[in-house]
Coordinates of C-alpha atoms in Angstrom, one line a residue:
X1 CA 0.0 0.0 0.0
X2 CA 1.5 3.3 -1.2
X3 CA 0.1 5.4 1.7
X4 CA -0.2 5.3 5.2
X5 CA -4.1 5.3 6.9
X6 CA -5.7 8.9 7.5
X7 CA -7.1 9.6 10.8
X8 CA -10.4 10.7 8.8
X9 CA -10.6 7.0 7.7
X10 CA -12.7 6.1 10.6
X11 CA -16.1 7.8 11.2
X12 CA -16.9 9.3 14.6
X13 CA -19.2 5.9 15.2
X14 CA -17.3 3.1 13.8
X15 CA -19.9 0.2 12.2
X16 CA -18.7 -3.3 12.1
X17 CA -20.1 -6.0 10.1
X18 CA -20.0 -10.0 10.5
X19 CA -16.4 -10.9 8.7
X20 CA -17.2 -14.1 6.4
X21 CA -19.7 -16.8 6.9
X22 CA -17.3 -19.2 7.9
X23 CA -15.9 -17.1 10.4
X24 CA -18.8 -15.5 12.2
X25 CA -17.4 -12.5 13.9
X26 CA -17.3 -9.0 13.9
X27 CA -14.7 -6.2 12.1
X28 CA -14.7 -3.2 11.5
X29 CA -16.6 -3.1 8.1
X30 CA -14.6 -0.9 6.2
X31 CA -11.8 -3.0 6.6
X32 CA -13.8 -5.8 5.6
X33 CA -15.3 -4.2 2.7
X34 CA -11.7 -3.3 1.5
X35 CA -10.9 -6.6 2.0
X36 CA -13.2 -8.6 -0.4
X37 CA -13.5 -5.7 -2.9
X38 CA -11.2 -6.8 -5.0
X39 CA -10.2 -10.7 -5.9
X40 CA -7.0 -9.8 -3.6
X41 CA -8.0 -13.2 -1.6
X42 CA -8.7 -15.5 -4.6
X43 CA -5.7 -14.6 -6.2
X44 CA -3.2 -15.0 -3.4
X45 CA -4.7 -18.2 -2.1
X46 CA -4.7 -19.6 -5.6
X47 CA -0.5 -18.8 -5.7
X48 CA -0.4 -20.4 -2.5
X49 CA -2.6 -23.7 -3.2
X50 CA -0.5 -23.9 -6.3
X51 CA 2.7 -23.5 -4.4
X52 CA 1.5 -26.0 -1.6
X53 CA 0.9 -28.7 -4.6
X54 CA 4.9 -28.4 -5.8
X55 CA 6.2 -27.6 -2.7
X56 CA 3.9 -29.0 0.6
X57 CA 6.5 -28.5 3.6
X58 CA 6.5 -24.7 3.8
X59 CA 5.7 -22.0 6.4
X60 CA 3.4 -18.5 4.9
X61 CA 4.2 -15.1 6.5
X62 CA 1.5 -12.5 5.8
X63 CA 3.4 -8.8 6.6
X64 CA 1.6 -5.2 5.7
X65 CA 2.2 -1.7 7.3
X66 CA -0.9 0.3 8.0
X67 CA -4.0 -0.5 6.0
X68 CA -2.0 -3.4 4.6
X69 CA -1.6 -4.4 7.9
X70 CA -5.2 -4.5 8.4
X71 CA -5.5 -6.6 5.3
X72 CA -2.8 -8.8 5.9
X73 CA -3.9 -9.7 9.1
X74 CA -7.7 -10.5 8.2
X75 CA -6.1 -12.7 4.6
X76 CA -3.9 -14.6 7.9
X77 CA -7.1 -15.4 9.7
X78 CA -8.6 -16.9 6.9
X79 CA -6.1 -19.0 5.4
X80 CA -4.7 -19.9 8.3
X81 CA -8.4 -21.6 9.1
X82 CA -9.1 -22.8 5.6
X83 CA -5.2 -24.8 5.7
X84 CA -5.1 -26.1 9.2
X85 CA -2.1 -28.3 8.2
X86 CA 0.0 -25.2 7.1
X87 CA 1.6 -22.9 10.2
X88 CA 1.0 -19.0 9.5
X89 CA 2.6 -16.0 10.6
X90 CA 1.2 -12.4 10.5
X91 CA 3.6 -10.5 11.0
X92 CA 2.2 -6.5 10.9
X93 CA 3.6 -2.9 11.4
X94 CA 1.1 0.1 12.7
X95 CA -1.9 -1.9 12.5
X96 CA -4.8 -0.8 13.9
X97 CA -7.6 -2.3 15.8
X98 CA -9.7 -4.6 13.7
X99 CA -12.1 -6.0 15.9
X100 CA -14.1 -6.8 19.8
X101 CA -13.9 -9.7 21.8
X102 CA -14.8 -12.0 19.9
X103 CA -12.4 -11.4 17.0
X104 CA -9.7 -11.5 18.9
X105 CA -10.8 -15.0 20.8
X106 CA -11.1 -16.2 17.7
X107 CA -8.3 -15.3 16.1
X108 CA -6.2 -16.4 19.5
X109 CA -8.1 -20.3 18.7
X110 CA -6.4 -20.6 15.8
X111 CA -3.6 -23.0 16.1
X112 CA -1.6 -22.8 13.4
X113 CA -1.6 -19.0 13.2
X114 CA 0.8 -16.4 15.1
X115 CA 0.4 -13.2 15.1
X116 CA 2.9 -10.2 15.9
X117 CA 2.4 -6.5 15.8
X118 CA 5.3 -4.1 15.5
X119 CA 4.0 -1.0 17.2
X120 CA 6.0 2.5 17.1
X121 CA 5.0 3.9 20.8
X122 CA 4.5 7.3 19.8
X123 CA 2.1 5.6 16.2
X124 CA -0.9 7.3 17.2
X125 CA -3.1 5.2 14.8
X126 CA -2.1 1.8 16.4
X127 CA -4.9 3.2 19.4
X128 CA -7.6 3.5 16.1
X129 CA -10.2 3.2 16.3
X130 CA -10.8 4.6 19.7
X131 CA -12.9 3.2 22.7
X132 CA -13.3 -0.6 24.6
X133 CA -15.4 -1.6 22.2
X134 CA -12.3 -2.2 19.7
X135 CA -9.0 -4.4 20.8
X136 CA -6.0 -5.8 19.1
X137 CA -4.8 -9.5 18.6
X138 CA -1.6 -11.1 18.8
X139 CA 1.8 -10.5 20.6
X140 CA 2.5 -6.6 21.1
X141 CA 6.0 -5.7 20.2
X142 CA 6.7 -2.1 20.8
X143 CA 9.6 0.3 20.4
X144 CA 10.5 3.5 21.0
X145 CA 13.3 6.1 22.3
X146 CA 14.6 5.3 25.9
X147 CA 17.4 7.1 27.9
X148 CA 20.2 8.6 25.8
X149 CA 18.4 8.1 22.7
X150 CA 18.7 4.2 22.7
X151 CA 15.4 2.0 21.3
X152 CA 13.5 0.2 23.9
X153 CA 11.6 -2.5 23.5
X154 CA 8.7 -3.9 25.0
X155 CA 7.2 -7.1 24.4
X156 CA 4.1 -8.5 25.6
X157 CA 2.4 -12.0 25.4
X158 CA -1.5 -11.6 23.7
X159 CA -2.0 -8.2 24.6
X160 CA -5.2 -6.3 24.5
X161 CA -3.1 -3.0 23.7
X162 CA -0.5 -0.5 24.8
X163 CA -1.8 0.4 27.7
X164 CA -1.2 -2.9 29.7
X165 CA 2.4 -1.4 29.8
X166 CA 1.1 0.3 33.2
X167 CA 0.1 -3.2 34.3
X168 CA 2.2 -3.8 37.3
X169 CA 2.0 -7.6 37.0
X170 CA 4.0 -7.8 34.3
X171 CA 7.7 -6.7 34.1
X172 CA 8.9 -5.8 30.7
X173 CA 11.9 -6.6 29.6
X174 CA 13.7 -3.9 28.0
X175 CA 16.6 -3.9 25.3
X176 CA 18.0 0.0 25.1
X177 CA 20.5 0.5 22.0
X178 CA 21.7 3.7 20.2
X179 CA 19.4 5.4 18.3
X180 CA 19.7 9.0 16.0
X181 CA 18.1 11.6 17.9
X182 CA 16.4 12.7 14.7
X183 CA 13.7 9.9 15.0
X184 CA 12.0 11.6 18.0
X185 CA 7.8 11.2 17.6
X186 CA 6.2 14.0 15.2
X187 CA 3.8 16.1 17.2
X188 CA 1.0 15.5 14.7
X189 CA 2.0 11.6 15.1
X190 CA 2.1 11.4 10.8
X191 CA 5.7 10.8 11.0
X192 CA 5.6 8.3 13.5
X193 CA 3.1 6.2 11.6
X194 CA 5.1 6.3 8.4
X195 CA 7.1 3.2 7.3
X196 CA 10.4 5.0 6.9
X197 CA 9.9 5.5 10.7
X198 CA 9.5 2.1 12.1
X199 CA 12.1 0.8 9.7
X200 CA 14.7 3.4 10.9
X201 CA 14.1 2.6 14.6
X202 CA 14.4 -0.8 13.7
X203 CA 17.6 -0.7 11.6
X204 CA 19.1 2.0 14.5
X205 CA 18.7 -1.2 16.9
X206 CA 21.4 -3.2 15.8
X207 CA 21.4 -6.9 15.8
X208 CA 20.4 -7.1 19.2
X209 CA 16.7 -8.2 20.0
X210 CA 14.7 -10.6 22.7
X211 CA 14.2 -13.5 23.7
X212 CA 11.4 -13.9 26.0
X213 CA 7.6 -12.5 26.9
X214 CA 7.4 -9.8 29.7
X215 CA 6.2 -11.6 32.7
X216 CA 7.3 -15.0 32.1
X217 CA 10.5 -14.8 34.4
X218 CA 11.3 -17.7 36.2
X219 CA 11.9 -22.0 35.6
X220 CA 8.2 -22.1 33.9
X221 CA 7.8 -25.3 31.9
X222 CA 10.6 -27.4 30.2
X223 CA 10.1 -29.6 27.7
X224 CA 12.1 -33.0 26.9
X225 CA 16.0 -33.0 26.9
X226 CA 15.2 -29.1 28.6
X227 CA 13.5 -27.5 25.9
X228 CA 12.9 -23.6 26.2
X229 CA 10.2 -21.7 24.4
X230 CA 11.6 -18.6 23.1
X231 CA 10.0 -15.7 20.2
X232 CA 13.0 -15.1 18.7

């Protein structure tokens, strides 16, 4: 997608409509609309079944940024369900909030399907559109300037949104590298949203990254011969 969303893009009473028959919950329906107005789906799953035919042992990734975010995450959903034998990854940057409750328990039912969002803290759109009634799904990875200009990141495990960074059961754990001063948040929050932003940040943090949820410290559970589950 060639532009990032517009804050003008969702009305002052957001509608949602039921997503697909075969998954029976409810989006916001201008995502939805933009998401079956074109044979986008058809034609991607059709590369994929023909791909799966050649080549059956194979992981799909599903990335956007922004509106394409939106839509990869939705085309993740449904695949994901409609090839239960296939693992799928959604892997997003500035998305915004898609859904209520029940999307998100349904989207967190799915087993073969993980889904990470790449979140710029000071991405004012990532909190769109506003109010309870909307909540994100997946793993929250955010990122944003810590002391001395280094990136900071902060991971957390099915998040609803941000804001459970105040939650004081969870600990996050932080990784703070050298960053360009220049990349401090926009006041308007346009620049913070853009591509070129999050790609910066992320490039500025070196080859350093995390290995573990926020609150899981601890032993937790092993698996045989010691096995750890990690995100990296």
């Amino acid at each position: 997608q060639a532009k990032p969303l517009k804050s003008n893009f969702f009305g002052k009473e957001e509608s949602s409509s039921m997503l697909h028959e075969d998954q029976q919950v409810r989006v916001l329906s201008s995502f939805r609309e933009a998401y079956f107005a074109t044979s986008m789906e058809e034609t991607v799953f059709a590369l994929l079944e023909n791909l799966a035919s050649r080549k059956p042992f194979f992981d799909v990734v599903m990335t956007g940024h922004s509106f394409g975010a939106a839509m990869a995450t939705i085309g993740a959903v449904r695949y994901a369900t409609s090839q239960p034998m296939i693992r799928v990854s959604c892997h997003v940057f500035g998305v915004p909030r898609l859904g209520g409750e029940e999307w998100r328990q349904m989207v967190h039912s799915v087993p073969n399907l993980k889904v990470f969002r790449a979140e710029n803290q000071f991405d004012p759109f990532i909190a769109l559109p506003s109010g309870s009634d909307w909540i994100h799904v997946g793993h929250g990875i955010s990122f944003g300037e810590g002391a001395d200009y280094g990136v900071e990141f902060n991971v957390r495990q099915f998040d609803r949104d941000r804001s459970s960074n105040g939650n004081t059961m969870f600990r996050v754990p932080k990784v703070s590298l050298a960053v360009n001063p220049l990349l401090a948040h926009s006041k308007d929050g346009k620049h913070d949203h853009e591509i070129k932003t999050y790609a910066d940040k992320l490039i500025s943090s070196g080859d350093k990254w995390f290995s573990e949820f926020s609150g899981f410290k601890g032993s937790g559970v092993n698996g045989a011969n010691n096995e750890k589950r990690t995100i990296s």
